[in-house]
XYZ file of C-alpha atoms in Angstrom:
785
model
C -16.012 38.842 -13.367
C -16.815 40.330 -9.964
C -14.332 41.037 -7.199
C -15.738 38.127 -5.184
C -15.270 35.704 -8.081
C -11.716 36.926 -8.585
C -10.959 36.456 -4.880
C -12.328 32.898 -4.809
C -10.513 31.914 -8.002
C -7.261 33.396 -6.689
C -7.509 31.317 -3.524
C -8.385 28.275 -5.644
C -5.378 28.732 -7.951
C -2.969 29.287 -5.041
C -4.293 26.140 -3.356
C -3.843 24.123 -6.571
C -0.269 25.387 -6.971
C 0.529 24.416 -3.379
C -1.022 20.978 -3.925
C 1.075 20.513 -7.048
C 4.394 21.694 -5.573
C 3.836 20.027 -2.165
C 5.871 22.779 -0.500
C 3.245 22.810 2.248
C 1.330 19.831 3.623
C -2.014 19.375 1.920
C -4.041 19.399 5.133
C -2.305 22.629 6.172
C -3.120 24.142 2.773
C -6.787 23.288 3.378
C -6.778 25.036 6.759
C -5.080 28.077 5.213
C -7.799 28.150 2.557
C -10.438 28.055 5.302
C -8.784 30.970 7.099
C -8.335 33.012 3.906
C -12.005 32.621 2.964
C -13.179 33.724 6.406
C -10.757 36.655 6.740
C -11.646 38.012 3.292
C -15.367 37.781 4.053
C -16.041 35.369 1.199
C -17.742 33.070 3.709
C -19.100 33.714 7.190
C -17.295 32.328 10.261
C -20.064 29.753 10.638
C -19.690 28.650 7.036
C -15.897 28.538 7.369
C -16.198 25.963 10.150
C -19.159 24.096 8.692
C -16.913 21.488 7.131
C -16.176 19.951 10.518
C -19.881 19.248 11.057
C -20.486 18.089 7.500
C -22.380 14.813 7.212
C -19.706 13.528 4.816
C -16.791 14.392 7.113
C -18.515 12.810 10.103
C -19.277 9.674 8.088
C -15.683 9.462 6.861
C -14.037 9.535 10.294
C -16.666 7.185 11.712
C -16.033 4.721 8.876
C -12.322 4.742 9.720
C -13.244 3.486 13.191
C -15.668 0.870 11.887
C -13.003 -0.424 9.482
C -10.483 -0.654 12.293
C -12.981 -2.591 14.412
C -13.520 -5.127 11.618
C -9.756 -5.421 11.204
C -8.814 -5.806 14.872
C -11.457 -8.431 15.565
C -10.350 -10.511 12.585
C -13.543 -10.181 10.528
C -11.789 -8.653 7.546
C -8.804 -10.997 7.847
C -11.101 -14.038 8.009
C -13.024 -12.976 4.900
C -9.908 -11.951 2.985
C -7.920 -15.098 3.736
C -10.964 -17.246 3.006
C -11.315 -15.770 -0.449
C -7.570 -15.895 -1.118
C -7.529 -19.651 -0.465
C -9.229 -19.948 -3.851
C -6.064 -18.847 -5.657
C -4.812 -21.543 -7.976
C -1.795 -22.284 -10.128
C -3.005 -20.001 -12.901
C -1.769 -16.419 -12.625
C -5.036 -15.182 -14.136
C -7.081 -16.964 -11.478
C -4.792 -15.690 -8.736
C -5.147 -12.073 -9.883
C -8.942 -12.375 -10.131
C -9.204 -13.793 -6.621
C -6.888 -11.127 -5.148
C -8.798 -8.290 -6.819
C -12.180 -9.716 -5.803
C -10.989 -10.031 -2.194
C -9.660 -6.477 -2.128
C -12.674 -5.068 -3.941
C -15.227 -6.904 -1.845
C -13.750 -5.698 1.429
C -13.249 -2.149 0.111
C -16.962 -1.842 -0.583
C -17.514 -1.574 3.171
C -14.074 -0.733 4.580
C -11.480 1.947 4.010
C -9.550 0.829 0.916
C -6.171 1.899 2.341
C -6.780 -0.304 5.362
C -7.808 -3.201 3.126
C -4.634 -2.869 1.058
C -2.486 -2.813 4.223
C -4.380 -5.806 5.631
C -4.008 -7.993 2.531
C -0.493 -6.905 1.546
C 1.355 -9.435 3.768
C -1.086 -12.153 2.690
C -0.455 -11.483 -1.002
C 3.305 -11.420 -0.366
C 2.949 -14.864 1.198
C 1.023 -16.071 -1.868
C 3.821 -14.733 -4.087
C 6.448 -16.672 -2.120
C 4.465 -19.901 -2.123
C 3.613 -19.770 -5.838
C 7.090 -18.576 -6.889
C 5.763 -15.392 -8.491
C 7.435 -12.005 -8.040
C 5.274 -9.683 -5.913
C 5.185 -7.229 -8.824
C 2.773 -9.577 -10.603
C 0.229 -9.427 -7.789
C 0.529 -6.250 -5.715
C -0.598 -3.682 -8.287
C -3.727 -5.773 -9.005
C -4.346 -5.753 -5.240
C -4.184 -1.950 -5.098
C -6.381 -1.583 -8.175
C -8.851 -4.097 -6.773
C -9.323 -2.037 -3.602
C -9.874 1.107 -5.692
C -12.411 -0.634 -7.934
C -14.251 -2.009 -4.913
C -14.565 1.466 -3.445
C -16.675 2.496 -6.468
C -19.499 0.097 -5.598
C -21.096 1.616 -2.469
C -21.749 4.967 -0.827
C -19.254 4.201 1.958
C -16.643 2.611 -0.297
C -14.577 5.784 -0.703
C -14.682 9.424 0.519
C -15.430 10.875 -2.973
C -18.695 8.899 -3.026
C -19.744 10.334 0.328
C -18.751 13.853 -0.693
C -20.704 13.647 -3.956
C -23.758 12.577 -1.988
C -23.228 15.394 0.505
C -23.015 17.925 -2.347
C -26.437 16.799 -3.534
C -27.861 17.161 -0.030
C -26.382 20.659 0.356
C -27.984 21.620 -2.978
C -31.411 20.638 -1.637
C -31.525 17.356 -3.533
C -31.991 13.833 -2.257
C -28.548 12.324 -1.500
C -27.324 9.028 -2.901
C -28.349 5.923 -0.976
C -26.043 3.117 0.160
C -26.228 1.021 -3.016
C -27.022 3.712 -5.595
C -23.422 3.467 -6.753
C -23.576 -0.321 -7.155
C -24.978 -0.736 -10.695
C -22.356 1.496 -12.319
C -19.580 0.757 -9.818
C -20.003 -3.003 -9.895
C -19.995 -2.972 -13.699
C -16.730 -1.052 -13.669
C -15.274 -3.396 -11.029
C -16.140 -6.588 -12.925
C -14.834 -5.346 -16.270
C -11.782 -3.780 -14.592
C -10.854 -7.054 -12.875
C -11.265 -9.037 -16.097
C -9.175 -6.466 -17.978
C -6.291 -6.638 -15.498
C -6.439 -10.428 -15.208
C -6.512 -11.208 -18.931
C -4.726 -8.289 -20.590
C -3.391 -5.766 -18.071
C -1.227 -8.411 -16.385
C 0.804 -8.615 -19.587
C 1.954 -5.064 -18.867
C 3.090 -5.886 -15.332
C 6.884 -6.052 -14.852
C 9.242 -8.920 -14.017
C 7.785 -12.003 -15.761
C 7.237 -13.035 -19.381
C 3.438 -13.168 -19.617
C 3.631 -16.133 -21.980
C 5.312 -18.304 -19.348
C 2.332 -18.502 -17.039
C 2.746 -22.206 -16.478
C 6.388 -21.678 -15.540
C 6.397 -18.545 -13.432
C 9.661 -16.801 -12.707
C 11.406 -17.883 -9.564
C 11.040 -15.457 -6.696
C 14.504 -14.262 -5.774
C 15.870 -14.492 -2.279
C 15.963 -11.138 -0.563
C 19.753 -10.913 -0.730
C 19.573 -11.486 -4.495
C 16.667 -9.119 -4.987
C 18.568 -6.315 -3.252
C 21.911 -7.390 -4.807
C 23.662 -7.443 -1.434
C 26.526 -9.510 -2.822
C 27.681 -6.588 -4.951
C 28.644 -4.602 -1.862
C 29.624 -7.319 0.604
C 33.230 -7.932 1.666
C 35.252 -9.092 4.651
C 37.440 -6.945 6.908
C 40.072 -8.474 9.205
C 41.489 -7.120 12.450
C 45.245 -7.753 12.727
C 46.699 -9.159 15.949
C 47.902 -5.684 16.931
C 44.731 -3.909 15.798
C 43.885 -0.720 17.667
C 40.190 -1.693 17.408
C 40.702 -4.643 19.773
C 38.609 -4.302 22.956
C 36.498 -1.600 21.276
C 32.801 -2.255 20.681
C 31.072 -2.215 17.323
C 29.233 0.933 18.368
C 32.459 2.699 19.370
C 34.278 1.660 16.185
C 32.310 4.158 14.056
C 32.161 1.670 11.194
C 28.609 2.852 10.584
C 28.842 6.593 11.213
C 32.311 7.085 9.696
C 32.329 4.587 6.835
C 28.643 3.846 6.282
C 29.252 0.096 6.661
C 26.906 -2.496 8.145
C 28.550 -5.407 9.956
C 26.176 -8.260 9.155
C 28.311 -11.044 10.635
C 31.362 -11.537 12.849
C 33.624 -14.562 12.394
C 35.716 -15.567 15.422
C 37.519 -18.871 15.961
C 35.711 -20.400 12.989
C 32.268 -19.564 14.314
C 29.953 -17.046 12.687
C 27.822 -14.689 14.743
C 25.067 -13.140 12.610
C 23.889 -9.554 13.165
C 26.227 -8.780 16.077
C 24.844 -6.370 18.649
C 26.246 -2.806 18.813
C 27.839 -3.672 22.154
C 29.849 -6.579 20.701
C 33.551 -6.106 21.586
C 36.144 -6.812 18.893
C 39.070 -9.166 19.441
C 42.354 -9.504 17.484
C 41.881 -11.753 14.460
C 38.141 -11.081 14.144
C 36.778 -11.037 10.620
C 33.854 -8.757 9.879
C 31.422 -9.452 7.055
C 30.532 -5.912 6.049
C 27.992 -4.533 3.612
C 28.448 -1.118 1.992
C 30.744 0.771 -0.326
C 34.512 0.455 -0.185
C 35.098 4.042 -1.285
C 35.014 5.556 2.187
C 37.381 2.959 3.598
C 39.767 3.537 0.721
C 39.567 7.278 1.311
C 40.360 6.763 4.968
C 43.371 4.676 4.041
C 44.481 7.604 1.929
C 44.875 9.548 5.162
C 47.853 7.402 6.214
C 50.230 10.312 5.755
C 47.868 12.613 7.630
C 50.211 13.676 10.441
C 47.948 13.057 13.406
C 50.342 13.445 16.296
C 48.644 14.654 19.458
C 50.708 16.989 21.558
C 50.062 19.111 24.543
C 48.115 22.147 23.444
C 47.585 25.524 25.022
C 43.807 26.267 25.334
C 44.576 29.984 25.684
C 45.363 30.239 21.981
C 41.632 29.767 21.367
C 40.881 33.174 22.875
C 42.600 35.496 20.458
C 40.885 38.349 18.650
C 37.150 38.658 19.332
C 36.735 35.018 20.337
C 35.706 34.322 23.890
C 33.986 31.790 26.150
C 30.570 31.730 27.794
C 28.378 29.333 29.740
C 24.624 28.982 29.344
C 21.933 26.679 30.698
C 19.358 24.945 28.554
C 15.810 25.787 29.677
C 13.243 22.930 29.934
C 11.055 24.575 27.246
C 13.889 24.748 24.702
C 13.274 23.389 21.206
C 16.674 21.671 21.486
C 15.547 19.255 24.210
C 15.896 15.595 23.226
C 18.094 16.361 20.219
C 21.819 15.981 19.691
C 24.216 18.752 18.697
C 24.427 17.141 15.269
C 20.641 17.046 14.873
C 20.272 20.686 15.888
C 23.123 21.757 13.577
C 24.317 23.766 16.573
C 27.482 25.113 14.963
C 25.731 26.579 11.926
C 22.594 27.627 13.787
C 24.260 29.654 16.527
C 27.716 30.282 15.062
C 29.547 28.911 18.116
C 31.146 25.632 19.201
C 30.182 23.589 22.251
C 33.351 22.581 24.089
C 31.719 20.811 26.996
C 28.295 19.812 28.293
C 27.938 19.702 32.065
C 24.979 17.656 33.212
C 23.609 17.454 36.730
C 25.915 14.581 37.549
C 29.009 16.383 36.254
C 30.767 16.894 32.893
C 29.560 14.723 30.037
C 31.902 15.480 27.186
C 31.985 11.916 25.926
C 30.574 11.855 22.405
C 29.341 15.434 22.441
C 27.812 15.300 18.953
C 25.714 12.243 19.835
C 24.719 13.384 23.332
C 21.013 14.153 23.797
C 20.383 17.557 25.331
C 18.247 17.880 28.447
C 16.776 20.737 30.413
C 19.284 22.128 32.895
C 22.351 21.109 30.852
C 25.181 23.617 31.216
C 26.996 24.317 27.929
C 30.496 25.791 27.597
C 30.521 27.780 24.344
C 33.365 29.145 22.239
C 32.741 31.701 19.521
C 32.843 35.305 18.287
C 31.788 38.033 20.673
C 28.956 39.071 18.347
C 27.431 35.580 18.205
C 27.644 35.121 21.951
C 25.924 38.476 22.503
C 23.101 37.407 20.192
C 22.812 34.169 22.104
C 22.734 36.056 25.429
C 19.658 37.967 24.237
C 17.881 34.764 23.208
C 15.447 33.565 25.866
C 13.727 30.826 23.863
C 16.430 28.205 24.483
C 18.943 29.444 27.076
C 19.220 31.294 30.358
C 21.807 31.896 33.118
C 24.280 33.368 30.641
C 27.735 33.812 32.161
C 31.071 34.768 30.658
C 33.958 32.355 31.154
C 37.659 33.207 31.420
C 40.956 31.640 30.404
C 41.331 30.426 33.970
C 37.995 28.574 33.737
C 39.181 26.882 30.554
C 42.549 25.833 32.001
C 40.859 24.433 35.117
C 38.785 21.992 33.082
C 40.120 18.541 33.843
C 41.666 16.863 30.813
C 40.694 19.664 28.444
C 44.311 20.652 27.765
C 45.150 17.105 26.626
C 42.259 17.173 24.190
C 43.620 20.136 22.260
C 46.247 19.138 19.712
C 47.601 20.170 16.324
C 47.819 18.086 13.164
C 49.571 18.881 9.893
C 48.044 18.187 6.477
C 50.776 16.688 4.215
C 51.230 17.730 0.606
C 49.706 14.570 -0.884
C 46.832 14.301 1.577
C 43.421 13.173 0.404
C 41.972 16.083 2.397
C 43.714 18.675 0.244
C 40.987 20.739 -1.446
C 38.109 19.346 0.610
C 36.009 21.474 2.944
C 35.818 20.803 6.660
C 32.269 19.514 6.174
C 33.390 17.111 3.424
C 36.229 15.812 5.607
C 33.618 14.440 8.056
C 36.155 14.760 10.875
C 33.428 15.901 13.216
C 30.451 13.869 12.062
C 32.376 10.621 11.660
C 35.115 10.789 14.285
C 34.041 13.406 16.825
C 37.109 15.549 16.017
C 36.210 19.234 15.814
C 38.453 21.743 14.093
C 38.636 24.821 16.327
C 41.196 26.658 14.226
C 43.841 26.409 11.542
C 47.189 27.983 10.754
C 47.955 28.760 7.112
C 51.064 30.613 5.933
C 51.781 31.652 9.515
C 48.329 33.190 10.078
C 45.939 31.650 12.591
C 42.231 31.489 11.782
C 39.983 30.441 14.652
C 36.508 28.956 14.390
C 36.646 28.321 10.622
C 33.367 27.829 8.783
C 32.337 24.307 7.644
C 32.809 25.504 4.049
C 36.474 26.371 4.712
C 38.754 24.405 2.370
C 41.630 22.375 3.783
C 44.964 22.855 2.031
C 48.232 20.964 2.123
C 50.489 22.394 4.830
C 47.622 23.589 7.022
C 48.009 23.034 10.756
C 44.628 22.158 12.229
C 43.876 22.770 15.896
C 41.578 19.924 16.860
C 39.460 19.219 19.899
C 39.059 15.502 20.493
C 40.088 12.538 22.589
C 42.957 10.090 22.239
C 40.330 7.352 21.892
C 38.986 9.060 18.738
C 42.459 9.074 17.202
C 42.981 5.452 18.168
C 39.755 4.465 16.399
C 40.680 6.431 13.283
C 44.062 4.705 13.085
C 42.454 1.334 13.772
C 40.050 1.787 10.868
C 42.954 2.740 8.607
C 44.693 -0.548 9.376
C 41.719 -2.820 8.641
C 42.607 -5.430 6.031
C 40.218 -6.414 3.244
C 39.901 -10.044 2.207
C 39.216 -10.572 -1.469
C 36.581 -13.257 -1.127
C 33.888 -13.414 1.520
C 33.867 -16.772 3.343
C 30.163 -16.460 4.126
C 27.525 -17.574 1.644
C 24.906 -14.827 1.615
C 22.205 -17.467 1.415
C 23.170 -18.481 4.944
C 22.574 -15.098 6.523
C 19.588 -16.550 8.357
C 19.340 -18.869 11.311
C 16.707 -19.842 13.817
C 17.242 -16.561 15.640
C 18.487 -14.143 12.958
C 17.237 -13.393 9.462
C 16.508 -10.955 6.652
C 13.131 -9.248 6.658
C 11.238 -6.773 4.529
C 9.045 -3.995 5.890
C 7.325 -0.818 4.733
C 5.978 2.290 6.425
C 2.358 1.840 7.470
C -0.159 4.124 5.699
C -0.681 6.247 8.820
C 2.966 6.354 9.894
C 4.405 9.681 11.056
C 7.965 8.643 10.187
C 7.905 9.638 6.511
C 10.537 12.287 5.843
C 12.752 11.221 8.750
C 16.095 9.459 8.347
C 17.253 6.326 10.213
C 19.737 8.615 11.978
C 16.881 10.885 13.117
C 14.979 7.857 14.401
C 18.045 6.269 16.068
C 16.719 3.203 14.275
C 19.423 0.706 15.272
C 19.390 1.757 18.908
C 15.582 1.892 19.169
C 14.595 -1.253 17.268
C 17.773 -3.378 17.401
C 17.636 -4.063 13.647
C 19.974 -3.005 10.842
C 18.704 -1.404 7.649
C 20.718 -3.075 4.875
C 18.933 -1.596 1.868
C 15.965 0.486 0.764
C 14.072 -0.304 -2.425
C 12.752 2.863 -4.028
C 11.198 3.425 -7.463
C 12.481 0.168 -8.897
C 16.053 0.366 -7.585
C 17.840 -0.812 -4.414
C 19.819 1.735 -2.381
C 22.514 0.154 -0.211
C 24.742 3.020 0.936
C 24.350 6.289 2.856
C 21.169 4.862 4.363
C 21.633 6.592 7.730
C 20.862 9.929 6.100
C 18.279 8.763 3.563
C 14.807 10.104 4.383
C 12.167 7.364 4.462
C 9.196 7.662 2.126
C 5.840 5.964 1.788
C 6.261 3.159 -0.722
C 9.835 2.337 0.310
C 10.574 -1.340 0.923
C 13.085 -1.609 3.771
C 15.398 -4.632 4.039
C 16.179 -5.395 7.681
C 18.532 -7.792 9.428
C 18.414 -8.848 13.053
C 16.888 -11.222 15.534
C 13.365 -12.523 15.143
C 12.665 -11.346 18.674
C 13.456 -7.752 17.665
C 11.353 -8.142 14.530
C 8.378 -9.248 16.602
C 8.745 -6.073 18.646
C 8.887 -3.994 15.456
C 5.722 -5.698 14.209
C 3.902 -4.266 17.227
C 4.837 -0.739 16.170
C 1.986 1.045 14.333
C 4.477 2.756 12.002
C 5.600 -0.396 10.168
C 4.115 -3.302 8.225
C 6.222 -6.489 8.148
C 6.053 -8.190 4.769
C 8.352 -11.195 5.156
C 10.033 -13.363 7.737
C 7.340 -13.314 10.409
C 4.176 -15.282 10.793
C 1.241 -13.014 11.448
C 0.051 -13.554 15.024
C -3.343 -15.128 15.367
C -6.127 -12.607 15.866
C -8.501 -13.085 18.776
C -11.747 -13.616 16.882
C -13.925 -13.997 19.971
C -15.306 -10.503 19.356
C -15.671 -10.940 15.608
C -19.419 -11.757 15.814
C -19.993 -8.505 17.751
C -18.142 -6.469 15.143
C -20.030 -8.129 12.278
C -23.400 -7.544 13.979
C -22.531 -3.904 14.646
C -21.565 -3.388 10.992
C -24.846 -4.943 9.865
C -26.679 -2.729 12.363
C -25.077 0.260 10.670
C -25.848 -0.804 7.097
C -29.445 -2.056 7.454
C -31.074 1.187 8.703
C -29.133 3.141 6.072
C -30.300 0.721 3.377
C -33.922 1.035 4.559
C -33.670 4.826 4.734
C -34.254 5.089 8.486
C -30.938 6.814 9.273
C -28.389 8.883 7.344
C -25.032 7.165 6.949
C -23.277 9.781 9.101
C -25.443 9.146 12.175
C -25.497 5.382 11.695
C -21.708 5.279 11.336
C -21.128 7.365 14.480
C -23.446 5.099 16.475
C -21.693 2.051 15.088
C -18.262 3.465 15.939
C -19.383 4.109 19.509
C -20.734 0.555 19.804
C -17.441 -0.861 18.481
C -15.663 0.763 21.431
C -18.431 0.026 23.947
C -18.407 -3.693 23.194
C -14.620 -3.986 23.246
C -13.928 -4.455 19.549
C -11.259 -1.780 19.940
C -10.152 0.712 22.567
C -10.938 4.400 22.460
C -7.244 5.200 22.000
C -7.139 2.796 19.052
C -10.203 4.489 17.587
C -8.468 7.871 17.676
C -5.372 6.385 16.002
C -7.532 4.713 13.316
C -8.879 8.035 12.061
C -6.916 9.496 9.152
C -6.925 12.993 10.595
C -5.057 14.449 7.632
C -7.929 13.446 5.340
C -10.498 14.822 7.803
C -8.800 18.228 8.026
C -8.161 18.295 4.270
C -11.833 17.775 3.444
C -13.219 19.955 6.258
C -10.876 22.784 5.308
C -11.818 22.721 1.621
C -15.598 22.360 1.961
C -15.956 26.131 2.639
C -14.224 26.736 -0.697
C -17.105 24.906 -2.379
C -19.535 27.141 -0.505
C -17.622 30.245 -1.582
C -17.570 29.106 -5.215
C -21.334 28.691 -5.113
C -22.127 31.950 -3.290
C -19.700 34.191 -5.182
C -20.744 32.993 -8.607
C -17.330 31.413 -9.319
C -18.967 28.025 -9.926
C -21.385 29.595 -12.418
C -18.483 31.432 -14.070
C -16.512 28.214 -14.590
C -19.625 26.280 -15.597
C -20.379 28.873 -18.274
C -16.876 28.356 -19.612
C -17.461 24.614 -19.822
C -20.824 25.110 -21.528
C -19.349 27.649 -23.957
C -16.577 25.214 -24.909
C -18.648 22.024 -25.268
C -22.306 23.024 -25.037
C -22.817 23.216 -28.793
C -21.900 19.540 -29.088
C -24.679 18.411 -26.732
C -25.114 17.145 -23.204
C -22.960 14.025 -23.452
C -19.822 15.843 -24.621
C -20.225 18.201 -21.654
C -20.566 15.240 -19.300
C -17.542 13.588 -20.900
C -15.579 16.812 -20.502
C -16.400 17.005 -16.777
C -15.359 13.359 -16.338
C -12.047 13.810 -18.165
C -11.147 17.014 -16.299
C -11.747 15.204 -13.003
C -9.843 12.077 -14.080
C -6.781 14.049 -15.207
C -6.808 16.192 -12.049
C -6.555 13.090 -9.823
C -2.843 12.902 -10.696
C -2.107 16.167 -8.850
C -5.029 16.827 -6.478
C -6.235 14.586 -3.635
C -9.392 12.817 -4.765
C -11.540 14.003 -1.874
C -10.447 17.609 -2.379
C -11.130 17.267 -6.095
C -14.760 16.265 -5.546
C -15.229 19.217 -3.190
C -13.880 21.594 -5.848
C -15.708 20.035 -8.802
C -19.141 19.578 -7.166
C -20.414 23.185 -7.443
C -19.127 23.412 -11.027
C -20.798 20.127 -11.995
C -24.118 21.007 -10.362
C -24.235 24.397 -12.066
C -23.208 22.935 -15.438
C -25.871 20.246 -15.147
C -28.494 22.892 -14.375
C -27.454 24.990 -17.387
C -27.417 22.002 -19.758
C -30.541 20.315 -18.366
C -28.511 17.269 -17.299
C -29.626 15.235 -14.294
C -27.443 16.306 -11.331
C -27.352 12.676 -10.204
C -25.784 11.625 -13.481
C -23.201 14.417 -13.290
C -22.248 13.741 -9.660
C -22.100 9.991 -10.272
C -19.713 10.615 -13.190
C -17.234 12.766 -11.254
C -17.364 10.444 -8.227
C -16.347 7.569 -10.484
C -13.657 9.661 -12.191
C -12.179 10.829 -8.886
C -12.109 7.377 -7.316
C -10.543 5.651 -10.347
C -7.008 6.838 -9.469
C -4.899 4.303 -11.346
C -2.289 6.259 -13.306
C 0.127 7.444 -10.620
C 1.593 6.109 -7.356
C 0.851 9.453 -5.683
C -2.773 9.628 -6.796
C -3.885 7.272 -4.008
C -2.196 5.907 -0.849
C -3.072 2.325 -1.834
C -0.951 2.746 -4.975
C 2.105 4.029 -3.149
C 1.740 1.359 -0.444
C 2.617 -1.402 -2.921
C 5.315 0.534 -4.795
C 8.308 -0.592 -2.727
C 7.298 -4.224 -2.068
C 6.440 -4.647 -5.752
C 9.554 -2.871 -6.991
C 7.409 -0.697 -9.253
C 8.547 2.368 -11.136
C 6.384 5.365 -11.983
C 6.073 4.161 -15.587
C 4.529 0.857 -14.451
C 1.496 2.715 -13.083
C 1.056 4.521 -16.384
C 1.468 1.351 -18.467
C -1.249 -0.525 -16.568
C -3.251 2.335 -15.063
C -3.807 4.401 -18.213
C -5.528 1.556 -20.151
C -7.525 0.656 -17.021
C -8.623 4.304 -16.676
C -9.746 4.240 -20.315
C -11.718 1.033 -19.694
C -13.313 2.620 -16.619
C -14.282 5.695 -18.637
C -15.899 3.596 -21.361
C -17.869 1.444 -18.920
C -19.067 4.490 -16.945
C -20.242 6.235 -20.114
C -22.004 3.063 -21.312
C -23.764 2.289 -18.013
C -24.725 5.811 -16.891
C -27.572 6.189 -19.417
C -28.824 2.709 -18.528
C -29.107 3.265 -14.774
C -29.332 7.093 -14.584
C -31.267 9.327 -16.943
C -29.371 12.199 -18.539
């Protein structure tokens, strides 16, 4: 093994580990690989950047635009819905039609886009036929994957395999070279799922096809009744004349108010600005534990009294004022989102905006350039902050006199005593949620006669402690009002009646190209931005109905929403979400559909006749789609899956390095040494199986890039046709059935179908075996070994 081979293999192994652990984004890993290869001299600078001009990469991003043009003009929707009208009463027939529709469109469109396009349609079929979505959605995903096997442009691995042949000086695959093998796999795969694989799908007894299981209502599916109860405001309630937003029912107790009953009338999904009145009854959804805990605070001696702000300045604690610069990374975020206290080690006592002090709801206040912050903390931390120029400037020390002069500040400093039987005894300040839930910040505590200022969030509260708190009388009033809420044993509202002409329950998922994955509803300010409540999230076969504000959204999550249909229509216009239920899909303007269809034919015909390479034809077609108004240029940019483009372009130089350094030959020799004595077919089978297994941890496009030089070298050593070898690994890479994470189309249906990881293995593993058998049987028929 040479030094160059060792270097390439080291980079390869590190990249595989990063792919497997997902500690770094996959597209970023690819760019790091590109940089490492260039900096170590394993490839030239020109070769390092060659991936961005690769015929396959160009064809891939151009095909994204062409697919979007067909979608936006209604061509794909028209074809898909036309085919799906053929679904009948038989579940077998329905599955066949769904898979044929998905597969047929995926032969010429991006399969992720096809799955997203047909998902709401299949959900509608499930509702109308009374079948659970879990019986139909996985076949839809598998149908799109099978369809991608049938043409050169059906899936990126097919294009990359063809490009590898071209780079090796061989004739690349043509448009329909994949069709004989791919179509055979698709037909057998569809029949397998429809007649046998469907018996492995969850939710319905496969023997009861004539009497399909009844599709549950959304409230039953998410088991909302288990966590729904009624709260009543007494006539002397301290929450009277306070709005739903101000009540902190959501932030403090994690409850969703799904209805308000007043004077015998029910108001569904009340707005955050709805003001409570004495006698109101609130239909709430969530866990009772937090409310019960809060009631356990009844003996918590919260008695505000006039405090002396000067006691905050003992020891090395002092005050300072700083201004937030416009370039600060804190701009647009709240103190809670920035974790200001832990990040800088100081408290913010006041935020002075251009119009004057704005200390109302400090933790929820969005920071802006020019804000003036009054800080309280240790001398050391403030000195560190003074030296920081990335976020603050105009540092200025503040005195006791400045603190005393602040209007109303003295009244907002008060002491509370923790009684011996308090629920807070033994909990940390962070666990008490005094700050996060009620806006009450503990500036200090007295224990056994000793005062400790600016305690850490991990500081435990003990019985007998005297806490010095910074807050407002309104915050205390709300806390006491929540304590006095009464719980009615039986909800007077039938959950089946949570919908009206204007308000309803809806289901949505993150769109495949959404940038919101990993963010929480709190991060997104979901309720404020979209006007809809998130009541539950379905993830990996189970509904989650509590602590949703801080639950990071994932691809594959099904999100149960409640609110007005008007707000839902606005959400449906957002590119980050797909609405699955409760909203009729708006009619598509098909006046430009003939143009889009003609353009697509104009792309395919010259490629089929061999006049143009697919990359050039696709780019020309994409430009014509925009020129003739099938979509706007901005929409074309959004349509491109840039993560896939950068992933492939970044890894293509690794294939070059493997070829040049001899690493591909080194690995190929290992494969030949292990299986060569058994003949050519065992070697080919080994290459297929290695690729198929690797799809569970490595992106399929990246896998083809990595496997191509090894396959080509192995084929040369074993006197196997390179076309047969590349066709085999393209099929293996594209047949990603066994895991929800192996392909975006799989994870897209996970939440709406209520699937668990095991469901993909139960159906996908046998389907992968069927695919393997059909590929091995048809390869020698259509491609010589």
